[in-house]
Tab-separated table of C-alpha atoms and ligand atoms in Angstrom:
chain	number	residue	atom	x	y	z
A	1	MET	CA	100.210	92.534	93.161
A	2	ASN	CA	97.099	90.431	92.661
A	3	ALA	CA	93.366	90.745	92.999
A	4	HIS	CA	90.678	88.094	93.345
A	5	PRO	CA	87.523	88.831	91.304
A	6	ALA	CA	85.081	86.958	93.529
A	7	GLY	CA	86.686	88.214	96.732
A	8	CYS	CA	86.592	91.859	95.620
A	9	ALA	CA	82.957	91.517	94.572
A	10	ARG	CA	81.999	89.862	97.859
A	11	GLU	CA	83.808	92.548	99.855
A	12	VAL	CA	81.766	95.243	98.098
A	13	GLN	CA	78.607	93.252	98.776
A	14	LEU	CA	79.478	92.969	102.486
A	15	GLN	CA	80.013	96.726	102.723
A	16	LYS	CA	76.713	97.331	100.934
A	17	GLU	CA	74.942	95.006	103.386
A	18	PHE	CA	76.528	96.912	106.261
A	19	VAL	CA	75.188	100.222	104.911
A	20	GLU	CA	71.721	98.725	104.480
A	21	GLN	CA	71.623	97.900	108.182
A	22	ILE	CA	72.191	101.481	109.274
A	23	ASP	CA	69.286	103.771	110.021
A	24	PHE	CA	69.829	106.983	108.050
A	25	SER	CA	66.270	108.232	108.540
A	26	ALA	CA	66.438	108.951	112.255
A	27	GLU	CA	68.063	111.864	114.074
A	28	PRO	CA	71.765	111.045	114.128
A	29	GLY	CA	71.995	111.111	117.929
A	30	PRO	CA	75.264	111.514	119.860
A	31	ASP	CA	78.331	110.655	117.818
A	32	THR	CA	80.209	108.813	120.533
A	33	ALA	CA	80.719	105.370	118.985
A	34	PRO	CA	81.252	103.860	115.546
A	35	PRO	CA	78.091	102.936	113.638
A	36	ARG	CA	77.211	99.290	114.028
A	37	PRO	CA	74.749	97.279	111.892
A	38	THR	CA	71.378	96.836	113.575
A	39	GLY	CA	69.867	94.091	111.437
A	40	SER	CA	67.470	96.557	109.858
A	41	GLY	CA	68.028	99.992	108.391
A	42	ALA	CA	66.248	102.796	106.650
A	43	ALA	CA	67.282	105.096	103.835
A	44	GLY	CA	67.902	108.759	104.562
A	45	GLU	CA	65.432	111.159	102.964
A	46	ASN	CA	67.257	114.436	103.164
A	47	GLY	CA	70.487	113.333	101.572
A	48	PRO	CA	71.959	113.883	98.133
A	49	LYS	CA	70.116	112.690	95.027
A	50	THR	CA	73.142	112.775	92.727
A	51	VAL	CA	76.658	112.040	93.975
A	52	LEU	CA	79.782	112.305	91.845
A	53	ILE	CA	82.818	110.499	93.220
A	54	ILE	CA	86.277	111.138	91.833
A	55	GLY	CA	88.213	108.006	92.829
A	56	GLY	CA	85.159	105.886	93.672
A	57	SER	CA	86.537	102.388	93.102
A	58	THR	CA	88.407	101.656	96.346
A	59	GLY	CA	88.990	102.957	99.875
A	60	TYR	CA	87.221	106.096	101.012
A	61	GLY	CA	85.814	106.851	97.558
A	62	LEU	CA	84.131	103.468	97.206
A	63	ALA	CA	82.675	103.833	100.700
A	64	SER	CA	81.342	107.287	99.727
A	65	ARG	CA	79.663	105.740	96.714
A	66	LEU	CA	78.138	102.889	98.710
A	67	VAL	CA	76.692	105.161	101.400
A	68	GLY	CA	75.337	107.645	98.825
A	69	ALA	CA	73.604	104.865	96.906
A	70	PHE	CA	72.508	102.357	99.530
A	71	GLY	CA	72.147	104.775	102.431
A	72	TYR	CA	70.370	107.618	100.604
A	73	GLY	CA	69.188	106.120	97.308
A	74	ALA	CA	71.345	108.501	95.274
A	75	GLU	CA	72.259	108.132	91.636
A	76	THR	CA	76.056	107.813	91.610
A	77	VAL	CA	78.634	108.670	89.000
A	78	SER	CA	82.206	107.540	89.593
A	79	VAL	CA	85.522	108.033	87.862
A	80	SER	CA	88.452	105.816	88.677
A	81	PHE	CA	91.560	104.663	86.888
A	82	GLU	CA	91.921	100.900	86.924
A	83	ARG	CA	93.723	98.292	84.898
A	84	GLU	CA	91.643	95.665	83.122
A	85	ALA	CA	92.514	91.976	83.261
A	86	THR	CA	94.616	90.249	80.621
A	87	ASP	CA	94.701	86.496	79.946
A	88	LYS	CA	97.345	86.023	82.609
A	89	ARG	CA	96.949	88.932	84.941
A	90	PRO	CA	93.958	89.950	87.029
A	91	ALA	CA	92.504	93.441	86.855
A	92	THR	CA	93.186	95.857	89.719
A	93	PRO	CA	90.812	95.522	92.713
A	94	GLY	CA	88.967	98.731	91.822
A	95	TRP	CA	88.029	97.310	88.440
A	96	TYR	CA	86.247	94.340	90.055
A	97	ASN	CA	84.811	96.542	92.815
A	98	THR	CA	83.261	98.851	90.257
A	99	ARG	CA	81.747	95.920	88.355
A	100	ALA	CA	80.297	94.652	91.629
A	101	PHE	CA	78.972	98.063	92.609
A	102	ASP	CA	77.184	98.527	89.289
A	103	THR	CA	75.657	95.042	89.497
A	104	LEU	CA	74.407	95.601	93.048
A	105	ALA	CA	73.084	99.080	92.239
A	106	THR	CA	71.182	97.813	89.195
A	107	LYS	CA	69.671	94.996	91.252
A	108	ALA	CA	68.499	97.557	93.807
A	109	GLY	CA	66.954	99.756	91.098
A	110	LEU	CA	69.590	102.469	91.520
A	111	LYS	CA	71.216	104.259	88.621
A	112	SER	CA	74.995	104.139	88.555
A	113	PHE	CA	77.502	105.268	85.959
A	114	SER	CA	81.142	104.251	86.133
A	115	PHE	CA	84.000	105.597	84.064
A	116	ASN	CA	87.447	104.083	83.858
A	117	ALA	CA	89.313	107.219	82.866
A	118	ASP	CA	91.992	109.670	83.964
A	119	ALA	CA	90.233	112.104	86.296
A	120	PHE	CA	92.939	114.705	85.644
A	121	ALA	CA	92.061	115.015	81.942
A	122	HIS	CA	89.721	117.739	80.645
A	123	GLU	CA	88.081	115.120	78.360
A	124	THR	CA	86.964	113.151	81.402
A	125	ARG	CA	85.219	116.239	82.793
A	126	ASP	CA	83.556	116.706	79.399
A	127	THR	CA	82.376	113.083	79.342
A	128	ILE	CA	80.842	113.351	82.805
A	129	GLY	CA	79.393	116.782	82.012
A	130	ALA	CA	77.716	115.386	78.898
A	131	LEU	CA	76.250	112.499	80.902
A	132	LEU	CA	74.831	114.819	83.550
A	133	GLN	CA	73.394	117.159	80.878
A	134	ALA	CA	71.810	114.259	79.022
A	135	ARG	CA	70.224	112.971	82.223
A	136	GLY	CA	69.181	116.423	83.380
A	137	ARG	CA	70.973	115.892	86.710
A	138	LYS	CA	72.781	118.383	88.901
A	139	VAL	CA	75.368	117.223	91.398
A	140	ASP	CA	74.410	117.545	95.084
A	141	LEU	CA	77.634	116.094	96.446
A	142	LEU	CA	81.072	115.830	94.863
A	143	VAL	CA	83.451	113.570	96.787
A	144	TYR	CA	87.048	114.008	95.733
A	145	SER	CA	88.934	110.882	96.822
A	146	LEU	CA	91.897	110.538	94.517
A	147	ALA	CA	95.175	109.005	95.626
A	148	SER	CA	97.618	109.050	92.767
A	149	GLY	CA	101.366	109.084	92.333
A	150	VAL	CA	101.303	110.961	89.057
A	151	ARG	CA	99.326	113.689	87.318
A	152	PRO	CA	99.660	114.822	83.741
A	153	ASP	CA	99.046	118.561	83.473
A	154	PRO	CA	95.737	118.722	81.570
A	155	ASP	CA	96.933	121.632	79.416
A	156	THR	CA	100.593	120.887	78.716
A	157	GLY	CA	100.712	117.105	79.212
A	158	HIS	CA	103.756	117.517	81.487
A	159	MET	CA	103.835	114.580	83.897
A	160	TYR	CA	104.195	115.489	87.572
A	161	ARG	CA	105.278	112.789	90.034
A	162	SER	CA	104.566	112.996	93.727
A	163	SER	CA	107.148	111.996	96.336
A	164	LEU	CA	106.711	110.659	99.833
A	165	LYS	CA	109.580	112.427	101.541
A	166	PRO	CA	110.353	114.534	104.588
A	167	ILE	CA	111.228	118.210	104.208
A	168	SER	CA	114.508	119.796	105.379
A	169	GLU	CA	115.774	116.865	107.443
A	170	THR	CA	116.437	113.179	106.935
A	171	TYR	CA	113.721	111.104	108.604
A	172	THR	CA	114.703	107.859	110.246
A	173	THR	CA	111.931	105.639	111.484
A	174	ARG	CA	110.934	102.050	111.963
A	175	ALA	CA	108.981	100.215	109.340
A	176	VAL	CA	107.177	96.922	109.629
A	177	ASP	CA	106.978	94.283	106.943
A	178	PHE	CA	103.457	93.170	107.767
A	179	MET	CA	103.728	89.916	105.823
A	180	LYS	CA	107.051	88.781	107.332
A	181	GLU	CA	106.469	90.502	110.695
A	182	THR	CA	109.924	92.030	110.742
A	183	ILE	CA	110.827	95.548	111.835
A	184	SER	CA	113.616	97.459	110.169
A	185	GLU	CA	114.961	100.981	110.271
A	186	VAL	CA	114.461	103.133	107.200
A	187	SER	CA	115.882	106.545	106.402
A	188	LEU	CA	114.437	108.959	103.918
A	189	GLU	CA	116.360	111.878	102.507
A	190	PRO	CA	114.598	115.254	102.426
A	191	ALA	CA	112.836	116.336	99.266
A	192	GLU	CA	114.169	118.932	96.845
A	193	GLN	CA	111.942	121.944	96.213
A	194	ASP	CA	110.856	120.665	92.798
A	195	GLU	CA	109.719	117.389	94.398
A	196	ILE	CA	107.635	119.322	96.919
A	197	ASP	CA	106.109	121.412	94.134
A	198	ALA	CA	105.337	118.326	92.047
A	199	THR	CA	103.643	116.597	95.005
A	200	VAL	CA	101.434	119.658	95.519
A	201	LYS	CA	100.593	119.558	91.806
A	202	VAL	CA	99.524	115.902	92.049
A	203	MET	CA	97.850	115.689	95.472
A	204	GLY	CA	96.962	119.339	96.211
A	205	GLY	CA	93.699	121.083	95.419
A	206	GLU	CA	94.276	122.211	91.834
A	207	ASP	CA	92.445	119.368	90.131
A	208	TRP	CA	89.606	119.410	92.693
A	209	GLN	CA	89.161	123.105	91.946
A	210	LEU	CA	89.057	122.363	88.200
A	211	TRP	CA	86.252	119.846	88.767
A	212	VAL	CA	84.194	122.272	90.837
A	213	ASN	CA	84.778	125.120	88.361
A	214	TYR	CA	83.740	122.877	85.490
A	215	LEU	CA	80.511	121.791	87.169
A	216	GLN	CA	79.645	125.362	88.185
A	217	GLU	CA	80.416	126.889	84.802
A	218	ASN	CA	78.237	124.311	83.089
A	219	GLY	CA	75.290	124.730	85.454
A	220	LEU	CA	75.747	121.231	86.845
A	221	VAL	CA	75.618	121.939	90.578
A	222	SER	CA	72.397	121.991	92.566
A	223	ASP	CA	71.452	124.679	95.090
A	224	GLY	CA	73.135	123.656	98.312
A	225	PHE	CA	75.840	121.731	96.432
A	226	GLN	CA	78.516	120.357	98.755
A	227	THR	CA	81.965	119.007	98.039
A	228	VAL	CA	84.409	117.114	100.240
A	229	ALA	CA	88.037	116.068	99.797
A	230	PHE	CA	89.956	113.894	102.254
A	231	SER	CA	93.026	114.540	104.302
A	232	TYR	CA	94.922	113.145	107.258
A	233	ILE	CA	96.754	114.605	110.243
A	234	GLY	CA	97.738	111.717	112.543
A	235	PRO	CA	100.259	111.441	115.363
A	236	GLU	CA	103.594	113.158	115.808
A	237	VAL	CA	105.585	110.014	114.970
A	238	THR	CA	104.347	110.179	111.386
A	239	HIS	CA	104.496	113.971	111.026
A	240	PRO	CA	107.962	114.119	109.383
A	241	ILE	CA	106.781	111.828	106.571
A	242	TYR	CA	103.135	112.863	106.482
A	243	ARG	CA	101.865	116.137	107.890
A	244	SER	CA	105.213	117.985	107.716
A	245	GLY	CA	106.424	116.120	104.637
A	246	THR	CA	105.771	116.525	100.912
A	247	ILE	CA	102.299	114.980	101.157
A	248	GLY	CA	101.482	117.350	104.038
A	249	LYS	CA	102.325	120.311	101.802
A	250	ALA	CA	99.888	118.956	99.239
A	251	LYS	CA	97.231	118.532	101.942
A	252	GLU	CA	97.817	122.120	103.125
A	253	HIS	CA	97.123	123.206	99.567
A	254	LEU	CA	93.992	121.043	99.509
A	255	GLU	CA	92.779	122.677	102.727
A	256	ALA	CA	93.503	126.187	101.425
A	257	THR	CA	91.574	125.279	98.263
A	258	ALA	CA	88.617	124.165	100.392
A	259	ARG	CA	88.569	127.487	102.237
A	260	SER	CA	88.602	129.601	99.078
A	261	MET	CA	86.040	127.368	97.342
A	262	ASN	CA	83.847	127.456	100.412
A	263	SER	CA	83.571	131.229	100.497
A	264	ARG	CA	82.491	131.246	96.834
A	265	LEU	CA	80.061	128.323	97.131
A	266	GLN	CA	78.450	129.752	100.263
A	267	GLN	CA	76.984	132.553	98.141
A	268	ASN	CA	74.635	129.924	96.639
A	269	GLY	CA	74.056	127.974	99.824
A	270	GLY	CA	76.825	125.500	98.994
A	271	ALA	CA	79.939	124.435	100.868
A	272	ALA	CA	83.369	122.873	100.427
A	273	TYR	CA	85.100	120.883	103.137
A	274	VAL	CA	88.199	118.933	103.782
A	275	SER	CA	87.413	115.951	105.955
A	276	ILE	CA	90.232	114.679	108.140
A	277	ASN	CA	89.736	110.943	108.172
A	278	LYS	CA	91.072	108.120	110.289
A	279	ALA	CA	94.084	106.037	109.259
A	280	VAL	CA	92.854	102.889	107.535
A	281	VAL	CA	94.455	100.210	105.372
A	282	THR	CA	94.117	101.147	101.713
A	283	ARG	CA	96.334	100.699	98.703
A	284	ALA	CA	97.513	104.282	99.256
A	285	SER	CA	98.282	104.143	102.990
A	286	ALA	CA	100.082	100.774	103.005
A	287	VAL	CA	103.051	102.220	101.145
A	288	ILE	CA	103.843	105.176	103.430
A	289	PRO	CA	106.846	104.393	105.681
A	290	ALA	CA	105.998	104.213	109.416
A	291	VAL	CA	102.276	104.265	108.670
A	292	PRO	CA	101.659	100.466	108.650
A	293	LEU	CA	103.401	100.110	112.041
A	294	TYR	CA	101.431	103.030	113.464
A	295	ILE	CA	98.165	101.677	112.003
A	296	SER	CA	98.781	98.196	113.461
A	297	LEU	CA	99.347	99.673	116.927
A	298	LEU	CA	96.375	102.001	116.533
A	299	PHE	CA	94.035	99.206	115.436
A	300	SER	CA	94.977	97.131	118.441
A	301	VAL	CA	94.205	99.994	120.844
A	302	MET	CA	91.024	101.118	119.044
A	303	LYS	CA	89.675	97.569	118.883
A	304	GLU	CA	90.275	97.137	122.622
A	305	LYS	CA	88.292	100.319	123.233
A	306	GLN	CA	85.560	99.285	120.753
A	307	LEU	CA	86.214	102.407	118.703
A	308	HIS	CA	87.711	100.774	115.639
A	309	GLU	CA	86.425	101.856	112.235
A	310	GLY	CA	87.150	101.115	108.595
A	311	CYS	CA	86.314	103.251	105.555
A	312	ILE	CA	82.644	102.335	105.562
A	313	GLU	CA	82.008	103.277	109.209
A	314	GLN	CA	83.850	106.565	108.720
A	315	ILE	CA	81.813	107.464	105.677
A	316	VAL	CA	78.511	106.509	107.315
A	317	ARG	CA	79.376	109.104	109.960
A	318	MET	CA	80.431	111.629	107.322
A	319	TYR	CA	76.986	111.540	105.739
A	320	ARG	CA	74.789	110.866	108.764
A	321	ASN	CA	76.544	112.809	111.528
A	322	ARG	CA	78.231	115.584	109.547
A	323	LEU	CA	76.866	116.487	106.098
A	324	TYR	CA	73.189	115.473	106.304
A	325	THR	CA	72.102	116.026	109.902
A	326	GLY	CA	69.559	118.612	108.806
A	327	GLY	CA	71.495	121.228	110.768
A	328	GLU	CA	74.855	122.904	110.545
A	329	VAL	CA	77.829	120.766	109.539
A	330	PRO	CA	80.048	120.321	112.607
A	331	THR	CA	83.631	121.381	111.887
A	332	ASP	CA	86.782	122.282	113.798
A	333	SER	CA	88.162	125.806	114.203
A	334	GLU	CA	89.682	125.567	110.704
A	335	ASP	CA	86.370	124.566	109.091
A	336	ARG	CA	87.454	120.968	108.622
A	337	ILE	CA	85.216	117.967	109.187
A	338	ARG	CA	86.846	115.678	111.744
A	339	LEU	CA	86.282	111.960	111.355
A	340	ASP	CA	89.577	111.242	113.116
A	341	ASP	CA	87.927	112.194	116.417
A	342	PHE	CA	88.149	108.684	117.894
A	343	GLU	CA	91.682	108.105	116.586
A	344	MET	CA	92.929	111.355	118.079
A	345	GLN	CA	91.384	110.907	121.537
A	346	PRO	CA	94.216	111.704	123.980
A	347	GLU	CA	94.054	108.358	125.806
A	348	ILE	CA	94.208	106.448	122.512
A	349	GLN	CA	97.152	108.494	121.281
A	350	ALA	CA	98.951	108.144	124.626
A	351	GLU	CA	98.609	104.370	124.546
A	352	VAL	CA	99.758	104.138	120.906
A	353	ALA	CA	102.758	106.365	121.714
A	354	ARG	CA	103.656	104.162	124.685
A	355	ARG	CA	103.512	101.052	122.509
A	356	TRP	CA	105.483	102.756	119.722
A	357	GLU	CA	108.380	103.204	122.170
A	358	THR	CA	108.431	99.577	123.263
A	359	VAL	CA	107.385	97.633	120.163
A	360	SER	CA	109.888	95.111	118.799
A	361	GLU	CA	109.762	91.941	116.723
A	362	ALA	CA	109.499	89.973	119.990
A	363	ASN	CA	106.290	91.667	121.189
A	364	LEU	CA	104.860	92.754	117.835
A	365	ASN	CA	101.790	90.533	117.982
A	366	GLU	CA	101.109	91.454	121.564
A	367	LEU	CA	101.167	95.224	121.044
A	368	ALA	CA	100.101	95.573	117.425
A	369	ASP	CA	97.218	94.161	115.429
A	370	MET	CA	99.393	92.633	112.738
A	371	GLN	CA	96.787	90.074	111.871
A	372	GLY	CA	94.152	92.810	111.443
A	373	PHE	CA	96.422	94.888	109.211
A	374	ARG	CA	97.313	91.882	107.085
A	375	SER	CA	93.722	90.766	106.807
A	376	ASP	CA	92.555	94.270	105.785
A	377	PHE	CA	95.340	94.448	103.218
A	378	LEU	CA	94.413	91.064	101.783
A	379	ARG	CA	90.714	91.932	101.804
A	380	ILE	CA	91.117	95.115	99.787
A	381	HIS	CA	92.617	92.854	97.129
A	382	GLY	CA	89.816	90.301	97.441
A	383	PHE	CA	91.662	87.747	99.589
A	384	ASP	CA	90.769	86.541	103.089
A	385	VAL	CA	87.146	87.495	102.409
A	386	PRO	CA	84.595	85.375	104.312
A	387	GLY	CA	82.490	83.116	102.148
A	388	ILE	CA	84.947	82.765	99.263
A	389	ASP	CA	86.321	79.378	98.264
A	390	TYR	CA	89.857	80.162	97.168
A	391	GLU	CA	90.334	76.622	95.848
A	392	GLN	CA	87.935	77.348	92.993
A	393	ASP	CA	89.266	78.556	89.652
A	394	VAL	CA	88.028	81.994	88.643
A	395	ALA	CA	87.766	83.825	85.353
A	396	LEU	CA	89.915	86.954	85.492
A	397	GLY	CA	87.877	89.081	83.097
A	398	ASP	CA	84.685	89.399	85.119
A	399	ILE	CA	83.118	88.918	88.523
A	400	PRO	CA	80.897	85.955	89.393
A	401	GLU	CA	77.161	86.504	89.713
A	402	LEU	CA	76.138	88.346	92.869
B	501	NAD	P1	92.771	104.404	97.389
B	501	NAD	O1	94.084	104.057	96.811
B	501	NAD	O2	91.964	103.295	98.003
B	501	NAD	O3	91.823	105.110	96.289
B	501	NAD	C1	92.304	105.967	95.318
B	501	NAD	C2	91.278	106.145	94.209
B	501	NAD	O4	91.821	107.089	93.256
B	501	NAD	C3	90.954	104.867	93.410
B	501	NAD	O5	89.572	104.850	93.115
B	501	NAD	C4	91.733	105.066	92.104
B	501	NAD	O6	91.164	104.410	90.970
B	501	NAD	C5	91.599	106.566	91.960
B	501	NAD	N1	92.575	107.159	91.036
B	501	NAD	C6	93.920	107.251	91.163
B	501	NAD	N2	94.447	107.919	90.093
B	501	NAD	C7	93.401	108.261	89.299
B	501	NAD	C8	93.270	108.972	88.078
B	501	NAD	N3	94.328	109.488	87.453
B	501	NAD	N4	92.040	109.130	87.547
B	501	NAD	C9	90.947	108.609	88.157
B	501	NAD	N5	90.996	107.941	89.340
B	501	NAD	C10	92.210	107.773	89.885
B	501	NAD	O7	93.057	105.555	98.431
B	501	NAD	P2	92.374	106.113	99.762
B	501	NAD	O8	93.261	105.750	100.902
B	501	NAD	O9	90.924	105.795	99.826
B	501	NAD	O10	92.590	107.677	99.531
B	501	NAD	C11	91.599	108.571	99.143
B	501	NAD	C12	91.824	109.892	99.853
B	501	NAD	O11	91.680	109.701	101.272
B	501	NAD	C13	93.243	110.476	99.647
B	501	NAD	O12	93.137	111.857	99.506
B	501	NAD	C14	93.933	110.139	100.956
B	501	NAD	O13	94.990	111.016	101.242
B	501	NAD	C15	92.779	110.307	101.931
B	501	NAD	N6	92.971	109.681	103.251
B	501	NAD	C16	93.378	108.387	103.352
B	501	NAD	C17	93.590	107.846	104.625
B	501	NAD	C18	94.054	106.422	104.783
B	501	NAD	O14	94.454	106.038	105.884
B	501	NAD	N7	94.005	105.612	103.749
B	501	NAD	C19	93.342	108.602	105.783
B	501	NAD	C20	92.886	109.910	105.630
B	501	NAD	C21	92.714	110.450	104.366
């Protein structure tokens, strides 16, 4: 419910420092391990010059902004929807993150433009379009990283609400309370058709398509323009609530949108992709039943195998080993970028499945990385961040100097 201004700002700074220690100039080399900081790094030369991120304040979107700016020197424009602080209540983490990003970008001599606005509204597209026109910039990369529960139809104003539900059958699973370390059984009733349709409206590809159409129609895409939206597949235990559930229907729509956009964009040397990313702790993923328990087991196994990644490592690979290798973009048979390659390795999945069967409150800390999940969850809200003195009072309306 809370966010810590200094902690959020420091977390963004740590991610920026991570990106600065990655070498983006060299040949990417074999993609067999997560990127690790080397102590020195170099900016990539053949990357995007202008990156627009829809949902660039937290999670995968923020990471996409950081890598574009500090890995490739790009000018970044971001839209996110965050709540400002009041006298008594802190702002949302993304509000502080965005402040921190802009401060760090300015210090590094990079241009950045941040809008706190509803990305679903036509006026927001107009605002961004006007900015790009005024600056004479065309977008090289559009990253679409929205996670939202609601979407007002931009023409009628009708409010659509997404649901996180299974389809056809009741789904009973185990859920972990990662703060109390208790496991309980939860049952979710199947969605009605109108709930499925509304979820597709909110989290499907319609709004992404509107953004790309807008940029194209207004001459705001460069030759070779690329766009990416994010999706998830994951293991069978989460399929009823994720891949085969309401959200999965929305992701199918997103993937179909990518395919149809791609064939149009290809005519001008451009491309559209869905990238299937790894499960990580974000404000969006922490609320999906079964997912926190799966993620805690997964983290434990991936850390043991030295294959663990967070958003920033994933997005380093998206730019360096997928989109900007200088060659063809590696994709699967359905033209999707796969950043869940380590997560989905058969031996990792087999071990997680084995632990899923045997996990209980008694062996939770042995089999699952509860501490890692909790720490990640706290950190995305600015708590548990190294180097922050939480005894100090902080002003809620701004971030401390970086
Ligand atoms: P997140 O909650 O960290 O970020 C969501 C972003 O959307 C924030 O910047 C927020 O401000 C913005 N946003 C929400 N509503 C908005 C609106 N109306 N207007 C403007 N901005 C708005 O979520 P995330 O986990 O980084 O998710 C991003 C994408 O990645 C989603 O498509 C998600 O399905 C996908 N993904 C997530 C995971 C995971 O494990 N978290 C895995 C694979 C794919």
